[in-house]
Coordinates of C-alpha atoms and ligand atoms in Angstrom, one line a residue:
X1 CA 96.2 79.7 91.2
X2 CA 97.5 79.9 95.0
X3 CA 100.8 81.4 96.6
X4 CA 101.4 82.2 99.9
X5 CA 103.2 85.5 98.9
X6 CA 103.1 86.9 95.6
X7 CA 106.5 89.0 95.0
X8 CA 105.7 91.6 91.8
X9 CA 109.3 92.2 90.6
X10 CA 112.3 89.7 90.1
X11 CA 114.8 92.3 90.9
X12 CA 117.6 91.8 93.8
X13 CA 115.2 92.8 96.1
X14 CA 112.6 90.4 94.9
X15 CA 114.8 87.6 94.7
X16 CA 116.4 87.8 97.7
X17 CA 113.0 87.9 99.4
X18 CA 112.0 85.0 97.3
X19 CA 114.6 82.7 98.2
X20 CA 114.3 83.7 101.9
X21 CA 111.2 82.2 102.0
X22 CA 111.5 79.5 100.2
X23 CA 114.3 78.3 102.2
X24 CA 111.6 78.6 104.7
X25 CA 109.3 76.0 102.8
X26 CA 106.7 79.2 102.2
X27 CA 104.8 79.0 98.8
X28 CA 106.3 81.8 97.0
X29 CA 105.6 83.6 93.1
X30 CA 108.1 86.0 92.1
X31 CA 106.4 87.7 89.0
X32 CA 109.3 89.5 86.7
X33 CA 108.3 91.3 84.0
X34 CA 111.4 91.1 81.3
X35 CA 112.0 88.2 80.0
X36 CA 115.5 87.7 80.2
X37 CA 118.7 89.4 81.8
X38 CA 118.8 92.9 81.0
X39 CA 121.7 94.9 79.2
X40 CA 120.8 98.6 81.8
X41 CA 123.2 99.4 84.4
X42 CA 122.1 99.1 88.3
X43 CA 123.9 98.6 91.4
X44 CA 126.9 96.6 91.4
X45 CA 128.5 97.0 94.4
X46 CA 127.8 94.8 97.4
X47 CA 128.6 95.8 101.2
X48 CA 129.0 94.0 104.4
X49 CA 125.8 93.6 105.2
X50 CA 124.7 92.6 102.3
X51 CA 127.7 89.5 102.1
X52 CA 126.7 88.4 105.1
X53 CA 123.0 88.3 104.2
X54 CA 123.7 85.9 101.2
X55 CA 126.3 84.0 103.7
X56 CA 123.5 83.3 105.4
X57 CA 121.7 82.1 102.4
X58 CA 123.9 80.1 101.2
X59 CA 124.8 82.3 98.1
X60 CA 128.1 83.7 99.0
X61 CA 130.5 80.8 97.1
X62 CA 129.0 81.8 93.9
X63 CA 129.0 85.5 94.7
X64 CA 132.7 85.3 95.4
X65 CA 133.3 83.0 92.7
X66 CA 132.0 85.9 90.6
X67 CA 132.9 89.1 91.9
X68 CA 136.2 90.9 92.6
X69 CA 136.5 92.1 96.2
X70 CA 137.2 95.7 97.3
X71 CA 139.4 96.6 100.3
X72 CA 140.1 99.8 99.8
X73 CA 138.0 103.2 98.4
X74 CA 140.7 105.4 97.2
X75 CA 139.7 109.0 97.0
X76 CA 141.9 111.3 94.8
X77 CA 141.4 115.1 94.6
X78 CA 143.2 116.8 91.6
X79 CA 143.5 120.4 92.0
X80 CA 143.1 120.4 88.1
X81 CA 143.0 117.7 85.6
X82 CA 146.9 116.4 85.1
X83 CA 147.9 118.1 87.8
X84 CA 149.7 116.3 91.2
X85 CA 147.3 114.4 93.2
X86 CA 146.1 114.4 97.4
X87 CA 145.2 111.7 98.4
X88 CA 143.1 109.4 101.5
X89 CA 141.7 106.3 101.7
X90 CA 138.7 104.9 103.6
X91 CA 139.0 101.1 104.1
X92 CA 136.7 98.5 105.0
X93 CA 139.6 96.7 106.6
X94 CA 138.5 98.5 110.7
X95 CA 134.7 96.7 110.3
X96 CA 134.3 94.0 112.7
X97 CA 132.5 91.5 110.3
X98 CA 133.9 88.3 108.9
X99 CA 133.6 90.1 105.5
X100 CA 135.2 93.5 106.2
X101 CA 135.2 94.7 102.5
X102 CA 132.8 95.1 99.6
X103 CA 132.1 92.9 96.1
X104 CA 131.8 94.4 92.6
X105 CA 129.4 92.0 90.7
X106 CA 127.6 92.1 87.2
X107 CA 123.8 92.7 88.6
X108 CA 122.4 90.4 86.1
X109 CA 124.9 87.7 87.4
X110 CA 123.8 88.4 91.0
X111 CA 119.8 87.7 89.8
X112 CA 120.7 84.8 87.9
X113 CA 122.2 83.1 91.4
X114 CA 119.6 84.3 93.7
X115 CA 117.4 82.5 91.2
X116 CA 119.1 79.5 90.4
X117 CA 119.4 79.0 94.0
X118 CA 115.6 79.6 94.7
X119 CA 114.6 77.4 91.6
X120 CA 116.5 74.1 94.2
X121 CA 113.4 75.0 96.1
X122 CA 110.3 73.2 95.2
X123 CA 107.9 76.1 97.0
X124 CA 110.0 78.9 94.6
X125 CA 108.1 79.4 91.5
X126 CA 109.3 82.4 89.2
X127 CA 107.5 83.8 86.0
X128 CA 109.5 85.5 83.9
X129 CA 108.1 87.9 80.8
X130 CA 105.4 87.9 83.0
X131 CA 103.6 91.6 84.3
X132 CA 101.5 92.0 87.5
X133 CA 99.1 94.2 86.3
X134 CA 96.2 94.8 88.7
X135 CA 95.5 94.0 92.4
X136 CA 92.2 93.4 94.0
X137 CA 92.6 92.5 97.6
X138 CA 94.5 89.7 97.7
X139 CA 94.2 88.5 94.1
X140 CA 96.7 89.7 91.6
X141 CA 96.4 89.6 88.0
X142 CA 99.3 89.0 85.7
X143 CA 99.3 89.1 82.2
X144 CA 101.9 86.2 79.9
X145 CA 103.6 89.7 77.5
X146 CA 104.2 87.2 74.4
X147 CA 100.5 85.3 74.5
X148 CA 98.5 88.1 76.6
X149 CA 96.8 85.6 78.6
X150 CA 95.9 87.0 81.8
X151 CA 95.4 84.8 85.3
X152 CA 94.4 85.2 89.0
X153 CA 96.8 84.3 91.4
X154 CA 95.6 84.8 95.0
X155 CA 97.9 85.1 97.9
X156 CA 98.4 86.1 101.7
X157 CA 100.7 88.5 101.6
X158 CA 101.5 90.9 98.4
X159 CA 105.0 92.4 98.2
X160 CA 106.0 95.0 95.6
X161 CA 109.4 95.2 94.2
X162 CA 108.9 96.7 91.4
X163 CA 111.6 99.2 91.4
X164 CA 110.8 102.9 90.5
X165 CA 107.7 102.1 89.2
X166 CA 105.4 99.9 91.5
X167 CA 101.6 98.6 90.5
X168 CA 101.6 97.7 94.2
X169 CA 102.6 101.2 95.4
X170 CA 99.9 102.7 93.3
X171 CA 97.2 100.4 94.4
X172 CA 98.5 101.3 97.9
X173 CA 97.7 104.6 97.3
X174 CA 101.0 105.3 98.4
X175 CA 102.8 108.8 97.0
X176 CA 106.5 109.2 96.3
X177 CA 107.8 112.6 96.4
X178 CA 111.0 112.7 93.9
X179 CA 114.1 115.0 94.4
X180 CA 116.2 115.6 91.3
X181 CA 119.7 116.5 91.6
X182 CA 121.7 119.2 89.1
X183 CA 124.0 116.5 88.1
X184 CA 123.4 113.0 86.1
X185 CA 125.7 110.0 85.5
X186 CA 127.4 108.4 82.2
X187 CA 128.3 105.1 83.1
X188 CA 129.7 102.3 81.5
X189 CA 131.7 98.8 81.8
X190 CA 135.3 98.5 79.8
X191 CA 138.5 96.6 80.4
X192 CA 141.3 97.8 83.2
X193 CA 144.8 97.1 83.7
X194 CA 145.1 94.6 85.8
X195 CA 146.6 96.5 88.5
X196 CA 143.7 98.8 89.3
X197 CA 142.1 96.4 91.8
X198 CA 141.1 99.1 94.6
X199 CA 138.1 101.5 94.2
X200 CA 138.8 105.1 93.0
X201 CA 137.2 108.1 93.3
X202 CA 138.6 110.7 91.6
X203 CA 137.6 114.5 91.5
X204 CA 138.8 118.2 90.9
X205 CA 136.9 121.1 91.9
X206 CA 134.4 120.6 88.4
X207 CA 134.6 117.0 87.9
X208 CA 134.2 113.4 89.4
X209 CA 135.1 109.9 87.9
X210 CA 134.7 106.8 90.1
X211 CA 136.2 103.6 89.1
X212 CA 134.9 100.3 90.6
X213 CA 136.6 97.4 89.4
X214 CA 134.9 94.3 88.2
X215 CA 135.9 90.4 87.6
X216 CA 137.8 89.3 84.6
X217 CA 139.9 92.7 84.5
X218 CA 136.5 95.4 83.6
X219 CA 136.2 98.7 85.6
X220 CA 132.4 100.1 85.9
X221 CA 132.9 103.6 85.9
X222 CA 130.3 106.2 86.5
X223 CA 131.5 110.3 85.7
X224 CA 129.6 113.2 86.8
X225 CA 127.8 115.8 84.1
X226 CA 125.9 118.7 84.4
X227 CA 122.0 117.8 84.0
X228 CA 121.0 118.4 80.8
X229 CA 124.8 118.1 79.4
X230 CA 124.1 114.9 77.8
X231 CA 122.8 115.5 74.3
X232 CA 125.2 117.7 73.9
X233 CA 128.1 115.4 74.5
X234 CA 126.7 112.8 72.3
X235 CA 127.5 115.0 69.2
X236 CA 130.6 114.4 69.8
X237 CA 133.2 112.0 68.3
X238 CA 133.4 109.3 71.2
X239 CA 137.0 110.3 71.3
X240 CA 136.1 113.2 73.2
X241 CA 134.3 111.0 75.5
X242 CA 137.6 108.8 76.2
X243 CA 139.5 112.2 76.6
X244 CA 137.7 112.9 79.7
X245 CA 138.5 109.6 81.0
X246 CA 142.4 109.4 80.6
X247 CA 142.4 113.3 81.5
X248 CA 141.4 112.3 85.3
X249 CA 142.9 108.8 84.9
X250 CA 146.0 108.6 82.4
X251 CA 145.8 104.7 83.4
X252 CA 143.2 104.2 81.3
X253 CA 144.5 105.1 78.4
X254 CA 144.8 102.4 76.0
X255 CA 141.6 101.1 78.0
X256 CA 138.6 103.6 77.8
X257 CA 139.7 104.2 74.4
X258 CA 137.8 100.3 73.6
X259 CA 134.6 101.7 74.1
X260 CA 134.4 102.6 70.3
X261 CA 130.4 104.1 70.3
X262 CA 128.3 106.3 72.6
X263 CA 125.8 103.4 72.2
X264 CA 127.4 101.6 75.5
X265 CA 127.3 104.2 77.4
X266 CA 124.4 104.6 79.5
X267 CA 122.8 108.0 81.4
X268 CA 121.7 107.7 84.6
X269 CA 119.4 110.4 86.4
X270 CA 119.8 109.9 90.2
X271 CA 117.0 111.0 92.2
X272 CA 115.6 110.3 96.0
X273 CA 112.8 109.5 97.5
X274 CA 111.2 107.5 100.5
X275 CA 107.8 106.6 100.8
X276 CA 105.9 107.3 104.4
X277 CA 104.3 104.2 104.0
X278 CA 106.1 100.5 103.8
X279 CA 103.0 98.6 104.7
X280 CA 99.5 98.4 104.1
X281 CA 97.4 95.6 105.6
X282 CA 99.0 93.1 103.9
X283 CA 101.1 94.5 101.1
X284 CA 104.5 95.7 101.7
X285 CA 106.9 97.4 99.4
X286 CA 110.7 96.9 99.1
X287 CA 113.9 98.2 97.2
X288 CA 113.4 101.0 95.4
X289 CA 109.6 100.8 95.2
X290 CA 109.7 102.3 98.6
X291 CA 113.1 104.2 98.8
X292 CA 115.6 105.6 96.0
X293 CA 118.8 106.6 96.8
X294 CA 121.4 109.0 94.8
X295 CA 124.2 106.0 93.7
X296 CA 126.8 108.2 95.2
X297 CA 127.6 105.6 98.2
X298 CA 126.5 102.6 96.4
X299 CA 123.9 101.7 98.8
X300 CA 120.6 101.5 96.2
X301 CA 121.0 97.7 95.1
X302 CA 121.6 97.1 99.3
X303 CA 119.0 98.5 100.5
X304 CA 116.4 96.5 98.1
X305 CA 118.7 93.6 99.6
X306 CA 118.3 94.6 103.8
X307 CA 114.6 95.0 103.0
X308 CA 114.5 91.5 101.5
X309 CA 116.5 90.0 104.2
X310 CA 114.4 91.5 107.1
X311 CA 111.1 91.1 105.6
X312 CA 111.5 87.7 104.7
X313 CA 113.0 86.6 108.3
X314 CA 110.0 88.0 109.8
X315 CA 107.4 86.2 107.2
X316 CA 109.7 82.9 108.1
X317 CA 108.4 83.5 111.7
X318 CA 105.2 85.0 110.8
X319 CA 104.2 81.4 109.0
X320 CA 106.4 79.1 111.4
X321 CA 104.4 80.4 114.1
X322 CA 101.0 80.5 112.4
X323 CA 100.2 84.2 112.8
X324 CA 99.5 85.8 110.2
X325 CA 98.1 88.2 111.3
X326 CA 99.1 91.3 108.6
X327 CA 99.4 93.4 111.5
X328 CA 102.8 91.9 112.3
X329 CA 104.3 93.0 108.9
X330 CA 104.5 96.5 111.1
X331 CA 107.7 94.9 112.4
X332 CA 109.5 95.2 109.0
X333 CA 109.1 99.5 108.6
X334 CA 110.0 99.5 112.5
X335 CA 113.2 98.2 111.5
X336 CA 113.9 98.7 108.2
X337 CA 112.8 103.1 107.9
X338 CA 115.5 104.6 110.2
X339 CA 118.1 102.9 108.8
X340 CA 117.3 103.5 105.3
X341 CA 116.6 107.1 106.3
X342 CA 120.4 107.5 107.9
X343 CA 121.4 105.7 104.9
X344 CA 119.6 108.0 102.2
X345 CA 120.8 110.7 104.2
X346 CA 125.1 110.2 104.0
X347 CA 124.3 109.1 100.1
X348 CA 122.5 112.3 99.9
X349 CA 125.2 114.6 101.3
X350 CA 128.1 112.7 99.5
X351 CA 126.1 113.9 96.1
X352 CA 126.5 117.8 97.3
X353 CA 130.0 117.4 98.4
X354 CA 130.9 116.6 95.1
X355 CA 127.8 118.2 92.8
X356 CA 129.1 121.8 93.3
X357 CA 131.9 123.0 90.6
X358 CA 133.4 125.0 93.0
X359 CA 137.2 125.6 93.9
X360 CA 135.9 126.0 97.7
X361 CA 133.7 123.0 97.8
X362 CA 136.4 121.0 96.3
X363 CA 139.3 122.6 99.0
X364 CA 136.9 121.9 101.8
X365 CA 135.9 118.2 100.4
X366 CA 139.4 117.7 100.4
X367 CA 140.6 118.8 103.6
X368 CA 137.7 117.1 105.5
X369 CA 138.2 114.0 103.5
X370 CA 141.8 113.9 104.7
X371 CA 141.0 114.4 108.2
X372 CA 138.0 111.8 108.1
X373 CA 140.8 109.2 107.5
X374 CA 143.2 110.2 109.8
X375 CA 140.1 110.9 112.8
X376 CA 139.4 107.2 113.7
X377 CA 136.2 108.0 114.8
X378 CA 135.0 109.7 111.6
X379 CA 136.5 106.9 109.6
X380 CA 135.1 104.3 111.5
X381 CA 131.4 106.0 111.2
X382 CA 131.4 106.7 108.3
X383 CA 132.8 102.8 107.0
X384 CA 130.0 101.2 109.1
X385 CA 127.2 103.6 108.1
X386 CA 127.7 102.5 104.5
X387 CA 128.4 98.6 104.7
X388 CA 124.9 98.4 106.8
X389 CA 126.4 96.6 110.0
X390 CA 125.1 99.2 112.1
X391 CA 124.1 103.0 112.1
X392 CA 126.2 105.5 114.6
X393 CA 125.0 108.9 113.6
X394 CA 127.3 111.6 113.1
X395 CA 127.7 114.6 115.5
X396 CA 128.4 118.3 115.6
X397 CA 131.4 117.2 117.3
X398 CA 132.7 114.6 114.2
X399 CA 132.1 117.7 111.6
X400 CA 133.9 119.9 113.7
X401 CA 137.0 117.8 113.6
X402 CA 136.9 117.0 109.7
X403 CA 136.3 120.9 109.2
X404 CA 139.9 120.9 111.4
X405 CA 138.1 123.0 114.7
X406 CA 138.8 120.6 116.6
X407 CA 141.8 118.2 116.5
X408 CA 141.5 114.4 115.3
X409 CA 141.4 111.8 117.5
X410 CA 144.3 109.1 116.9
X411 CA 143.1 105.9 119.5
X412 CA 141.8 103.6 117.5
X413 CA 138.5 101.9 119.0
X414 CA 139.3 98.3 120.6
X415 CA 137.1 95.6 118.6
X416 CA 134.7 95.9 121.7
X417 CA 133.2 98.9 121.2
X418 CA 133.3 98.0 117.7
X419 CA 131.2 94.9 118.1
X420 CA 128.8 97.2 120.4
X421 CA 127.8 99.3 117.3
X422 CA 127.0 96.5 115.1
X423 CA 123.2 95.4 114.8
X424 CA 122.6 92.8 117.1
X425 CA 120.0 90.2 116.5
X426 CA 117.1 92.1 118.4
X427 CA 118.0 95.1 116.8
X428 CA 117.6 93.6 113.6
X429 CA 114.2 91.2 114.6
X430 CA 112.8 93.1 117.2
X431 CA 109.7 90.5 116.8
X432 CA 112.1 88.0 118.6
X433 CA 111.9 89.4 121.6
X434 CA 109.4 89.9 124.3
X435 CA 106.6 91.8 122.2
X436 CA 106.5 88.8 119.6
X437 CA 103.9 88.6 116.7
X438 CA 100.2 89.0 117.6
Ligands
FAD1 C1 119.1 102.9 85.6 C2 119.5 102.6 87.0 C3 120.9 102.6 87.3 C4 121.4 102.3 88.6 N1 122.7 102.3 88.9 C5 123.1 102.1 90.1 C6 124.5 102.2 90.5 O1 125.3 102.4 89.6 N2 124.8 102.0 91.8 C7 123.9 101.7 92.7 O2 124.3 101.5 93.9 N3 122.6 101.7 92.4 C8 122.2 101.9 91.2 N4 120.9 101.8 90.9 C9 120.0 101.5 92.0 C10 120.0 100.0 92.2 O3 120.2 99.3 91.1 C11 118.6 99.7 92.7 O4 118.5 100.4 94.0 C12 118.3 98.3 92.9 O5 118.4 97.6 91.7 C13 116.9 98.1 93.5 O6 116.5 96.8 93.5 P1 114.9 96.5 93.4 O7 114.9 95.0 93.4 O8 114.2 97.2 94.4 O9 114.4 97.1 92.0 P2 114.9 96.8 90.5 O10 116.3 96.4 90.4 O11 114.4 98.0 89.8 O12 114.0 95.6 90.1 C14 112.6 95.7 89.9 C15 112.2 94.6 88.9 O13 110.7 94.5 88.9 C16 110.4 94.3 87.5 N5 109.0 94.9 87.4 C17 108.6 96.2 87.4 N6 107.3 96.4 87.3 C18 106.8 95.1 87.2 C19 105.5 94.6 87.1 N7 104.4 95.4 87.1 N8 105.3 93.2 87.0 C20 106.4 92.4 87.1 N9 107.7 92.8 87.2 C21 107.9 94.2 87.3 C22 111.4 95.0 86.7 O14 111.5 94.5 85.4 C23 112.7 94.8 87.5 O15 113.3 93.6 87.1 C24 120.4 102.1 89.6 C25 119.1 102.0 89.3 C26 118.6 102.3 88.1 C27 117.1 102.2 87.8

């Protein structure tokens, strides 16, 4: 069998690459391994960027249709559980984008449009239950996991978006350096009152609870735990579990308390990495194959989709020119490695602000957090470095005025200089422009 490009993963990365190019009329193969919609927890939270990426393919009724929107991030510190609250809020509502604010979706819902939509595409072909289980060259063979029939399927282009663990990555020959953090995750999916519509983020000096509401009145909700802590908790009646919960957020009493076995609840281990290498003649990696991110600023499940969304644009031009030359997938790390590394590097520093059970850490994440909102600057920077519109680096300057050395800067910016620190079209396909493809 024949493909153009063979994608080995049918993840959101995967996906969103496939239906890029099969909008473009590009023969396409997305090989997924599971055979159906999956019951672990990923990335749920969708930014700016990443709306307007599936505006642009032609996703974003159904993605509205099933997600609940998120204005606001509300970030409580309690000095102790119980206790009376400070509070600040960062908002989406300053980006300059036609979708200034973020969408909590179910991540299986979000594959199964991204593959309906590609399946109205006669060059989209998918294979579920289906593993990619050796490359040679350009010829990729996947095995059928309920009749273990193998077959060749040769293509131009190989993409890996295998997640965490990537057959394309190893055949690369490309090495992942993992950094663990002292902390994991429980996290699990209930029901909410109906009132809790904003995001919440809610800490004291030892622990951390965010809230991020779903559709049809559920609340994901991830809470922070000492590595190593969760055996231990398990022996527990889940009582003591929902205890924790309604201790940081009595609204959820009556709520939490539905979750009636530890079964549900799922442990997450964050850990970060980011491959040197995105491209190899012509294989490329995407998602978390190349890069993981600690889920602390919900930016994992984007980044798989930014890397889809560039790669794919530039494999649209690559074929709609006729060079194919794999030289030009260059283009795609030359966009896509900074960003990811700014990116890797605010979710990286949001996990030690709040991974250190401290009554200093947790005065000093306070304080700054207060003055981030009220510096419009800080707020600003910090709301477009996480919804991926653009990337404006924090100074010495912005850390002195959230550490209160120097005082916060009230003018607001006027939506010009906003729009100049978006990504403009070059920025994001630098190919365009007068260098071009070889
Ligand atoms: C357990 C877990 C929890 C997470 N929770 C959060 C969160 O709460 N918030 C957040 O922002 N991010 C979270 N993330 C990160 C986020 O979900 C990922 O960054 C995002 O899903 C990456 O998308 P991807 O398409 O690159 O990879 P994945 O979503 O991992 O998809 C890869 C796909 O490839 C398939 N596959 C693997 N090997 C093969 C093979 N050899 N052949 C065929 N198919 C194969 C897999 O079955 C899978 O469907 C979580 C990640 C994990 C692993």
């Amino acid at each position: 069998m024949k493909t153009n490009v063979l994608i080995s993963g049918g993840g959101i990365g995967g996906l969103t690459l496939g239906l890029k190019l099969a909008q473009c009329n590009i023969d396409v193969t997305v090989v997924e391994r599971l055979p159906g919609p999956s019951s672990v927890y990923k990335g749920e939270l969708l930014q700016p960027k990443s709306l307007e990426i599936f505006d642009s393919l032609g996703v974003s009724d159904s993605v509205f249709k099933n997600g609940h929107i998120i204005s606001d991030l509300e970030l409580i510190e309690l000095k102790s559980a119980k206790s009376e609250a400070e509070n600040s809020t960062m908002s989406y509502s300053i980006l300059p984008s036609r979708y200034p604010y973020s969408l909590m979706i179910h991540h299986e819902t979000l594959k199964e449009i991204l593959r309906e939509k590609g399946e109205e595409y006669p060059s989209f072909h998918y294979q579920s239950n289906t593993v990619c289980k050796k490359i040679d060259g350009h010829t990729v063979i996947i095995e059928d996991r309920e009749t273990k029939e193998a077959q060749e399927i040769h293509s131009d282009f190989i993409i890996g978006a295998e997640g965490r663990s990537s057959v394309t990555r190893d055949y690369m020959e490309v090495d992942v350096k993992e950094k663990k953090y002292n902390h994991h995750f429980l996290t699990v999916t209930f029901p909410r009152p109906k009132e809790m519509v904003k995001g919440r983020i809610i800490s004291t000096y030892q622990s951390f609870l965010g809230l991020f509401p779903l559709p049809n009145d559920e609340v994901r909700s991830v809470y922070l735990i000492p590595a190593g802590e969760y055996k231990t908790l398990r022996k527990k009646p889940i009582s003591e579990f929902h205890k924790l919960y309604i201790q940081m957020c009595p609204d959820l009493d009556g709520y939490v308390n539905q979750i009636e076995d530890w079964k549900k609840i799922q442990l997450m281990v964050p850990q970060k990495y980011h491959a040197d290498t995105y491209v190899k003649d012509h294989l490329a990696l995407i998602g978390d194959a190349v890069h993981t991110v600690h889920p602390m600023a919900g930016e994992g499940m984007n980044m798989a989709i930014q890397d889809g969304s560039i790669l794919g644009e530039l494999l649209c031009d690559m074929y709609s020119a006729g060079k194919l030359d794999p030289a030009n997938l260059e283009w795609y790390p030359k966009v896509r490695k900074r960003r990811v590394a700014h990116q890797m590097h605010l979710s990286h520093l949001s996990a030690l602000v709040y991974s250190y059970p401290y009554r200093p850490v947790g005065w000093l994440r306070n304080k700054s957090l207060q003055r981030m909102e009220r510096d419009s600057i800080s707020h600003y920077k910090q709301m477009l470095n996480i919804s991926g519109l653009g990337m404006w680096r924090e100074t010495l300057y912005d850390r002195m005025v959230q550490g209160g050395v120097l005082p916060i800067r009230k003018d607001s910016l006027t939506e010009e200089e906003k729009s100049n620190t978006k990504f403009t079209e070059i920025q994001d396909y630098p190919w365009k422009g007068k260098e071009g493809l070889l």
